[in-house]
Amino acid sequence: MKILHTSDWHLGKNLEGYSRLEEQGQFLEELLEIVDREKIDLVIISGDIYDSGNPPAKAEKLFYSYLKRITKGGKIPTLVIAGNHDNPERLVAASPLAYEQGIILLGTPKSKALIGDYDYYSIIDAGEGYLEIEKNKERLVALTIPYPSEKRLNEMLSESMDEEEQQKSYSQKIADLLEKLSIKFREDSINIIVGHFFVAGGEGTDSERPIQLGGSLAVEADVFPKKAQYIALGHLHRPQKVKGTQLEVYYSGSPLQYSKSEISYAKSIYIVDILPGQKANVTEFYLKNYKPIEVWKCSSIEDALKKCEENSEKNVWVYLEIKTDRVLLQSEIKEMRRLKKDIVEIVPIFNDEEEEEEIEDNKEKSLEELFKEFYYHQKQVNPTEEMIELFLSIINEGEEKDETRNS
Ligand SMILES: [Mn+2]
């Protein structure tokens, strides 16, 4: 079975008041292409469909119209769970219309999918926190943990919980729940987990709403039962494989850059090729950057005006950082906005202490160290000696050329 894992669409989310619906539509168009081209059998959306529990009608329309196209009228089942941004009741309100369309909507850890034979797939078993799907004679068991707020998690466990169990940590409760549900995993089925929560050690960005400050709702990376072949998570907006476990635990990340803390890496989705009893084959697919966020560091007000003029046709969101020793005039701000549309923020920088500090910090590290860190960050493995040498030789060449030019 070929599964596509995505999450954190945040339909309806703005950037400093600017709508991103057009880009969100572009993403959905690209997703549709990938589903077709890669002959996907099942789509998983691991929560945060919308940015708010009360999404704008345009965002809902986008969601429904593309889901209908993605599932091809029920041929490609799509499993959707609620994230911490979604209103679970509202997300699943369309369920009576959804199953025939191949859409399975689950709001809370207690949500139960509707058992039945649909035109192109069947749900042969389902209960609180799990379901078993059959499609083209392949079977898949998914343990489903839509955003488990502390309250929802306790409700899920309350029947069996004594006082001692009440006192257990959030992470331990998730572990217990998964352990309990894992008896539904079968030898002859594909076994996966779909969830929306924060796993300790995961790398965040500025655009997630922290699940709880202080981190007490962080889940340890070792809570997942070993029989789970793939764990499709939502919440963190940076795509990543979770460290600290041997299992295939992934955050697919958001499809768009939702803050300027997300501009240094590509957004992606994962495609998981998987058979019962075998190791999942996971491939990362990079998405297009429909409208990048850029930070323009300007050395003066004149420089900022010049950059706005030179790049007026560039289709990007811009944060302007302008070094200046005086306040910007309204007329200057107006002129910048006239020259370049989609300036989301203009920040005057009156002194550059902070920047110097950062440069000092990096100065202490060698290029080799910086490269290794960067490479590991991107790939989760260390670069080979050959790669390091190649990188350093390219850098050295560049520096030599620079010197020639300067001299
Ligand atoms: Mn999110």
mmCIF file of N, CA and C in Angstrom, residues 50-136:
data_model
loop_
_atom_site.group_PDB
_atom_site.id
_atom_site.type_symbol
_atom_site.label_atom_id
_atom_site.label_comp_id
_atom_site.label_asym_id
_atom_site.label_seq_id
_atom_site.Cartn_x
_atom_site.Cartn_y
_atom_site.Cartn_z
ATOM 1 N N TYR A 50 -7.509 23.187 9.750
ATOM 2 C CA TYR A 50 -7.775 24.624 9.764
ATOM 3 C C TYR A 50 -6.876 25.291 10.784
ATOM 4 N N ASP A 51 -6.842 26.611 10.678
ATOM 5 C CA ASP A 51 -6.041 27.350 11.642
ATOM 6 C C ASP A 51 -6.836 27.656 12.902
ATOM 7 N N SER A 52 -8.173 27.654 12.764
ATOM 8 C CA SER A 52 -8.962 27.990 13.937
ATOM 9 C C SER A 52 -10.171 27.072 14.032
ATOM 10 N N GLY A 53 -10.727 26.981 15.235
ATOM 11 C CA GLY A 53 -11.895 26.143 15.474
ATOM 12 C C GLY A 53 -13.114 26.690 14.761
ATOM 13 N N ASN A 54 -13.031 27.931 14.322
ATOM 14 C CA ASN A 54 -14.139 28.569 13.613
ATOM 15 C C ASN A 54 -13.597 29.120 12.284
ATOM 16 N N PRO A 55 -13.278 28.212 11.353
ATOM 17 C CA PRO A 55 -12.570 28.646 10.137
ATOM 18 C C PRO A 55 -13.467 29.459 9.205
ATOM 19 N N PRO A 56 -12.881 30.323 8.389
ATOM 20 C CA PRO A 56 -13.680 31.064 7.415
ATOM 21 C C PRO A 56 -14.293 30.103 6.391
ATOM 22 N N ALA A 57 -15.470 30.482 5.881
ATOM 23 C CA ALA A 57 -16.184 29.620 4.930
ATOM 24 C C ALA A 57 -15.315 29.283 3.721
ATOM 25 N N LYS A 58 -14.484 30.230 3.294
ATOM 26 C CA LYS A 58 -13.629 29.976 2.128
ATOM 27 C C LYS A 58 -12.642 28.841 2.401
ATOM 28 N N ALA A 59 -12.170 28.752 3.631
ATOM 29 C CA ALA A 59 -11.236 27.680 3.988
ATOM 30 C C ALA A 59 -11.955 26.337 3.968
ATOM 31 N N GLU A 60 -13.175 26.317 4.477
ATOM 32 C CA GLU A 60 -13.945 25.058 4.471
ATOM 33 C C GLU A 60 -14.249 24.620 3.048
ATOM 34 N N LYS A 61 -14.570 25.595 2.208
ATOM 35 C CA LYS A 61 -14.884 25.280 0.818
ATOM 36 C C LYS A 61 -13.657 24.662 0.134
ATOM 37 N N LEU A 62 -12.498 25.256 0.396
ATOM 38 C CA LEU A 62 -11.245 24.751 -0.166
ATOM 39 C C LEU A 62 -11.022 23.292 0.261
ATOM 40 N N PHE A 63 -11.230 23.045 1.541
ATOM 41 C CA PHE A 63 -11.026 21.711 2.097
ATOM 42 C C PHE A 63 -11.946 20.696 1.412
ATOM 43 N N TYR A 64 -13.237 20.987 1.392
ATOM 44 C CA TYR A 64 -14.190 20.028 0.830
ATOM 45 C C TYR A 64 -13.986 19.830 -0.670
ATOM 46 N N SER A 65 -13.747 20.929 -1.383
ATOM 47 C CA SER A 65 -13.667 20.767 -2.841
ATOM 48 C C SER A 65 -12.430 19.958 -3.218
ATOM 49 N N TYR A 66 -11.315 20.159 -2.511
ATOM 50 C CA TYR A 66 -10.117 19.383 -2.851
ATOM 51 C C TYR A 66 -10.175 17.954 -2.324
ATOM 52 N N LEU A 67 -10.795 17.753 -1.151
ATOM 53 C CA LEU A 67 -10.920 16.377 -0.662
ATOM 54 C C LEU A 67 -11.693 15.536 -1.662
ATOM 55 N N LYS A 68 -12.735 16.125 -2.200
ATOM 56 C CA LYS A 68 -13.560 15.404 -3.172
ATOM 57 C C LYS A 68 -12.720 14.995 -4.377
ATOM 58 N N ARG A 69 -11.849 15.904 -4.811
ATOM 59 C CA ARG A 69 -11.010 15.592 -5.967
ATOM 60 C C ARG A 69 -9.899 14.603 -5.614
ATOM 61 N N ILE A 70 -9.324 14.756 -4.421
ATOM 62 C CA ILE A 70 -8.231 13.869 -4.008
ATOM 63 C C ILE A 70 -8.721 12.428 -3.878
ATOM 64 N N THR A 71 -9.896 12.247 -3.292
ATOM 65 C CA THR A 71 -10.392 10.881 -3.061
ATOM 66 C C THR A 71 -11.011 10.274 -4.322
ATOM 67 N N LYS A 72 -11.165 11.062 -5.359
ATOM 68 C CA LYS A 72 -11.755 10.579 -6.619
ATOM 69 C C LYS A 72 -13.104 9.933 -6.344
ATOM 70 N N GLY A 73 -13.901 10.615 -5.592
ATOM 71 C CA GLY A 73 -15.242 10.110 -5.305
ATOM 72 C C GLY A 73 -15.233 8.817 -4.501
ATOM 73 N N GLY A 74 -14.224 8.624 -3.686
ATOM 74 C CA GLY A 74 -14.211 7.476 -2.786
ATOM 75 C C GLY A 74 -13.168 6.422 -3.128
ATOM 76 N N LYS A 75 -12.490 6.578 -4.257
ATOM 77 C CA LYS A 75 -11.516 5.556 -4.667
ATOM 78 C C LYS A 75 -10.256 5.591 -3.812
ATOM 79 N N ILE A 76 -9.888 6.763 -3.332
ATOM 80 C CA ILE A 76 -8.670 6.885 -2.524
ATOM 81 C C ILE A 76 -9.067 7.355 -1.120
ATOM 82 N N PRO A 77 -9.236 6.398 -0.207
ATOM 83 C CA PRO A 77 -9.671 6.788 1.133
ATOM 84 C C PRO A 77 -8.708 7.797 1.756
ATOM 85 N N THR A 78 -9.269 8.732 2.488
ATOM 86 C CA THR A 78 -8.477 9.767 3.133
ATOM 87 C C THR A 78 -8.871 9.834 4.598
ATOM 88 N N LEU A 79 -7.874 9.629 5.450
ATOM 89 C CA LEU A 79 -8.114 9.616 6.893
ATOM 90 C C LEU A 79 -7.676 10.956 7.469
ATOM 91 N N VAL A 80 -8.611 11.633 8.127
ATOM 92 C CA VAL A 80 -8.355 12.980 8.639
ATOM 93 C C VAL A 80 -8.570 12.968 10.150
ATOM 94 N N ILE A 81 -7.577 13.431 10.915
ATOM 95 C CA ILE A 81 -7.801 13.574 12.362
ATOM 96 C C ILE A 81 -7.684 15.051 12.741
ATOM 97 N N ALA A 82 -8.313 15.420 13.848
ATOM 98 C CA ALA A 82 -8.266 16.812 14.304
ATOM 99 C C ALA A 82 -6.942 17.091 15.007
ATOM 100 N N GLY A 83 -6.458 18.325 14.847
ATOM 101 C CA GLY A 83 -5.278 18.770 15.577
ATOM 102 C C GLY A 83 -5.682 19.720 16.691
ATOM 103 N N ASN A 84 -4.699 20.329 17.354
ATOM 104 C CA ASN A 84 -5.048 21.225 18.464
ATOM 105 C C ASN A 84 -5.699 22.521 17.994
ATOM 106 N N HIS A 85 -5.578 22.850 16.715
ATOM 107 C CA HIS A 85 -6.241 24.051 16.200
ATOM 108 C C HIS A 85 -7.680 23.786 15.772
ATOM 109 N N ASP A 86 -8.017 22.533 15.513
ATOM 110 C CA ASP A 86 -9.346 22.233 14.981
ATOM 111 C C ASP A 86 -10.375 22.087 16.091
ATOM 112 N N ASN A 87 -11.605 22.439 15.751
ATOM 113 C CA ASN A 87 -12.720 22.122 16.624
ATOM 114 C C ASN A 87 -13.181 20.711 16.239
ATOM 115 N N PRO A 88 -12.994 19.718 17.133
ATOM 116 C CA PRO A 88 -13.254 18.323 16.722
ATOM 117 C C PRO A 88 -14.686 18.081 16.269
ATOM 118 N N GLU A 89 -15.663 18.677 16.978
ATOM 119 C CA GLU A 89 -17.062 18.422 16.585
ATOM 120 C C GLU A 89 -17.341 19.000 15.210
ATOM 121 N N ARG A 90 -16.811 20.188 14.993
ATOM 122 C CA ARG A 90 -17.080 20.852 13.724
ATOM 123 C C ARG A 90 -16.390 20.110 12.563
ATOM 124 N N LEU A 91 -15.166 19.666 12.833
ATOM 125 C CA LEU A 91 -14.429 18.972 11.773
ATOM 126 C C LEU A 91 -15.177 17.726 11.296
ATOM 127 N N VAL A 92 -15.807 17.025 12.235
ATOM 128 C CA VAL A 92 -16.440 15.754 11.855
ATOM 129 C C VAL A 92 -17.917 15.918 11.504
ATOM 130 N N ALA A 93 -18.426 17.150 11.539
ATOM 131 C CA ALA A 93 -19.860 17.372 11.304
ATOM 132 C C ALA A 93 -20.310 16.857 9.943
ATOM 133 N N ALA A 94 -19.399 16.846 8.974
ATOM 134 C CA ALA A 94 -19.776 16.403 7.622
ATOM 135 C C ALA A 94 -19.715 14.879 7.471
ATOM 136 N N SER A 95 -19.425 14.155 8.542
ATOM 137 C CA SER A 95 -19.237 12.692 8.453
ATOM 138 C C SER A 95 -20.360 11.945 7.738
ATOM 139 N N PRO A 96 -21.643 12.287 7.992
ATOM 140 C CA PRO A 96 -22.700 11.523 7.311
ATOM 141 C C PRO A 96 -22.574 11.533 5.781
ATOM 142 N N LEU A 97 -21.962 12.574 5.237
ATOM 143 C CA LEU A 97 -21.793 12.645 3.785
ATOM 144 C C LEU A 97 -20.438 12.098 3.346
ATOM 145 N N ALA A 98 -19.548 11.904 4.315
ATOM 146 C CA ALA A 98 -18.138 11.733 3.972
ATOM 147 C C ALA A 98 -17.717 10.308 3.619
ATOM 148 N N TYR A 99 -18.287 9.312 4.306
ATOM 149 C CA TYR A 99 -17.752 7.942 4.136
ATOM 150 C C TYR A 99 -17.842 7.448 2.701
ATOM 151 N N GLU A 100 -18.984 7.702 2.051
ATOM 152 C CA GLU A 100 -19.128 7.252 0.659
ATOM 153 C C GLU A 100 -18.112 7.935 -0.256
ATOM 154 N N GLN A 101 -17.691 9.128 0.165
ATOM 155 C CA GLN A 101 -16.687 9.873 -0.610
ATOM 156 C C GLN A 101 -15.262 9.421 -0.271
ATOM 157 N N GLY A 102 -15.155 8.445 0.633
ATOM 158 C CA GLY A 102 -13.831 7.942 0.995
ATOM 159 C C GLY A 102 -13.169 8.737 2.097
ATOM 160 N N ILE A 103 -13.938 9.587 2.759
ATOM 161 C CA ILE A 103 -13.345 10.482 3.752
ATOM 162 C C ILE A 103 -13.722 10.038 5.162
ATOM 163 N N ILE A 104 -12.702 9.794 5.971
ATOM 164 C CA ILE A 104 -12.921 9.357 7.347
ATOM 165 C C ILE A 104 -12.449 10.489 8.254
ATOM 166 N N LEU A 105 -13.375 11.085 9.005
ATOM 167 C CA LEU A 105 -13.050 12.250 9.838
ATOM 168 C C LEU A 105 -13.116 11.844 11.307
ATOM 169 N N LEU A 106 -12.040 12.039 12.049
ATOM 170 C CA LEU A 106 -12.030 11.665 13.464
ATOM 171 C C LEU A 106 -11.637 12.866 14.319
ATOM 172 N N GLY A 107 -12.452 13.190 15.323
ATOM 173 C CA GLY A 107 -12.267 14.428 16.075
ATOM 174 C C GLY A 107 -11.473 14.291 17.361
ATOM 175 N N THR A 108 -11.708 13.210 18.098
ATOM 176 C CA THR A 108 -11.037 13.041 19.398
ATOM 177 C C THR A 108 -10.523 11.602 19.518
ATOM 178 N N PRO A 109 -9.704 11.340 20.551
ATOM 179 C CA PRO A 109 -9.201 9.958 20.698
ATOM 180 C C PRO A 109 -10.344 8.947 20.870
ATOM 181 N N LYS A 110 -11.498 9.430 21.340
ATOM 182 C CA LYS A 110 -12.651 8.540 21.529
ATOM 183 C C LYS A 110 -13.449 8.298 20.240
ATOM 184 N N SER A 111 -13.174 9.086 19.203
ATOM 185 C CA SER A 111 -13.961 8.969 17.966
ATOM 186 C C SER A 111 -13.855 7.569 17.375
ATOM 187 N N LYS A 112 -14.991 7.112 16.849
ATOM 188 C CA LYS A 112 -15.076 5.773 16.251
ATOM 189 C C LYS A 112 -15.456 5.926 14.796
ATOM 190 N N ALA A 113 -14.731 5.264 13.920
ATOM 191 C CA ALA A 113 -15.116 5.301 12.504
ATOM 192 C C ALA A 113 -16.332 4.399 12.296
ATOM 193 N N LEU A 114 -17.047 4.639 11.217
ATOM 194 C CA LEU A 114 -18.266 3.903 10.948
ATOM 195 C C LEU A 114 -17.944 2.648 10.130
ATOM 196 N N ILE A 115 -18.202 1.485 10.736
ATOM 197 C CA ILE A 115 -17.927 0.229 10.031
ATOM 198 C C ILE A 115 -18.880 0.104 8.844
ATOM 199 N N GLY A 116 -18.369 -0.325 7.701
ATOM 200 C CA GLY A 116 -19.256 -0.493 6.546
ATOM 201 C C GLY A 116 -18.511 -0.817 5.270
ATOM 202 N N ASP A 117 -19.286 -1.299 4.285
ATOM 203 C CA ASP A 117 -18.728 -1.545 2.956
ATOM 204 C C ASP A 117 -19.063 -0.354 2.082
ATOM 205 N N TYR A 118 -18.048 0.353 1.653
ATOM 206 C CA TYR A 118 -18.297 1.482 0.777
ATOM 207 C C TYR A 118 -17.919 1.043 -0.636
ATOM 208 N N ASP A 119 -18.119 1.890 -1.620
ATOM 209 C CA ASP A 119 -17.947 1.436 -3.002
ATOM 210 C C ASP A 119 -16.551 0.893 -3.287
ATOM 211 N N TYR A 120 -15.541 1.592 -2.797
ATOM 212 C CA TYR A 120 -14.169 1.229 -3.196
ATOM 213 C C TYR A 120 -13.297 0.761 -2.037
ATOM 214 N N TYR A 121 -13.838 0.758 -0.828
ATOM 215 C CA TYR A 121 -13.068 0.302 0.336
ATOM 216 C C TYR A 121 -14.060 -0.110 1.426
ATOM 217 N N SER A 122 -13.551 -0.816 2.428
ATOM 218 C CA SER A 122 -14.407 -1.158 3.563
ATOM 219 C C SER A 122 -13.716 -0.788 4.854
ATOM 220 N N ILE A 123 -14.516 -0.433 5.832
ATOM 221 C CA ILE A 123 -13.987 -0.348 7.194
ATOM 222 C C ILE A 123 -14.498 -1.601 7.875
ATOM 223 N N ILE A 124 -13.603 -2.571 8.071
ATOM 224 C CA ILE A 124 -14.071 -3.876 8.538
ATOM 225 C C ILE A 124 -14.123 -3.967 10.054
ATOM 226 N N ASP A 125 -13.384 -3.070 10.721
ATOM 227 C CA ASP A 125 -13.468 -3.051 12.184
ATOM 228 C C ASP A 125 -13.129 -1.630 12.637
ATOM 229 N N ALA A 126 -13.725 -1.214 13.736
ATOM 230 C CA ALA A 126 -13.417 0.117 14.256
ATOM 231 C C ALA A 126 -13.908 0.225 15.689
ATOM 232 N N GLY A 127 -13.230 1.007 16.484
ATOM 233 C CA GLY A 127 -13.641 1.267 17.854
ATOM 234 C C GLY A 127 -12.951 2.537 18.301
ATOM 235 N N GLU A 128 -13.053 2.860 19.580
ATOM 236 C CA GLU A 128 -12.401 4.076 20.064
ATOM 237 C C GLU A 128 -10.899 3.963 19.872
ATOM 238 N N GLY A 129 -10.332 4.806 19.025
ATOM 239 C CA GLY A 129 -8.886 4.842 18.870
ATOM 240 C C GLY A 129 -8.289 3.891 17.840
ATOM 241 N N TYR A 130 -9.109 3.180 17.084
ATOM 242 C CA TYR A 130 -8.526 2.334 16.036
ATOM 243 C C TYR A 130 -9.528 2.082 14.926
ATOM 244 N N LEU A 131 -9.023 1.722 13.759
ATOM 245 C CA LEU A 131 -9.882 1.256 12.679
ATOM 246 C C LEU A 131 -9.078 0.335 11.768
ATOM 247 N N GLU A 132 -9.805 -0.528 11.075
ATOM 248 C CA GLU A 132 -9.165 -1.426 10.128
ATOM 249 C C GLU A 132 -9.834 -1.244 8.768
ATOM 250 N N ILE A 133 -9.001 -0.919 7.787
ATOM 251 C CA ILE A 133 -9.507 -0.643 6.442
ATOM 252 C C ILE A 133 -9.090 -1.773 5.519
ATOM 253 N N GLU A 134 -9.965 -2.127 4.587
ATOM 254 C CA GLU A 134 -9.565 -3.054 3.535
ATOM 255 C C GLU A 134 -9.800 -2.384 2.185
ATOM 256 N N LYS A 135 -8.758 -2.470 1.351
ATOM 257 C CA LYS A 135 -8.883 -1.889 0.019
ATOM 258 C C LYS A 135 -8.041 -2.742 -0.926
ATOM 259 N N ASN A 136 -8.592 -3.137 -2.041
ATOM 260 C CA ASN A 136 -7.902 -4.008 -3.000
ATOM 261 C C ASN A 136 -7.233 -5.186 -2.298
#
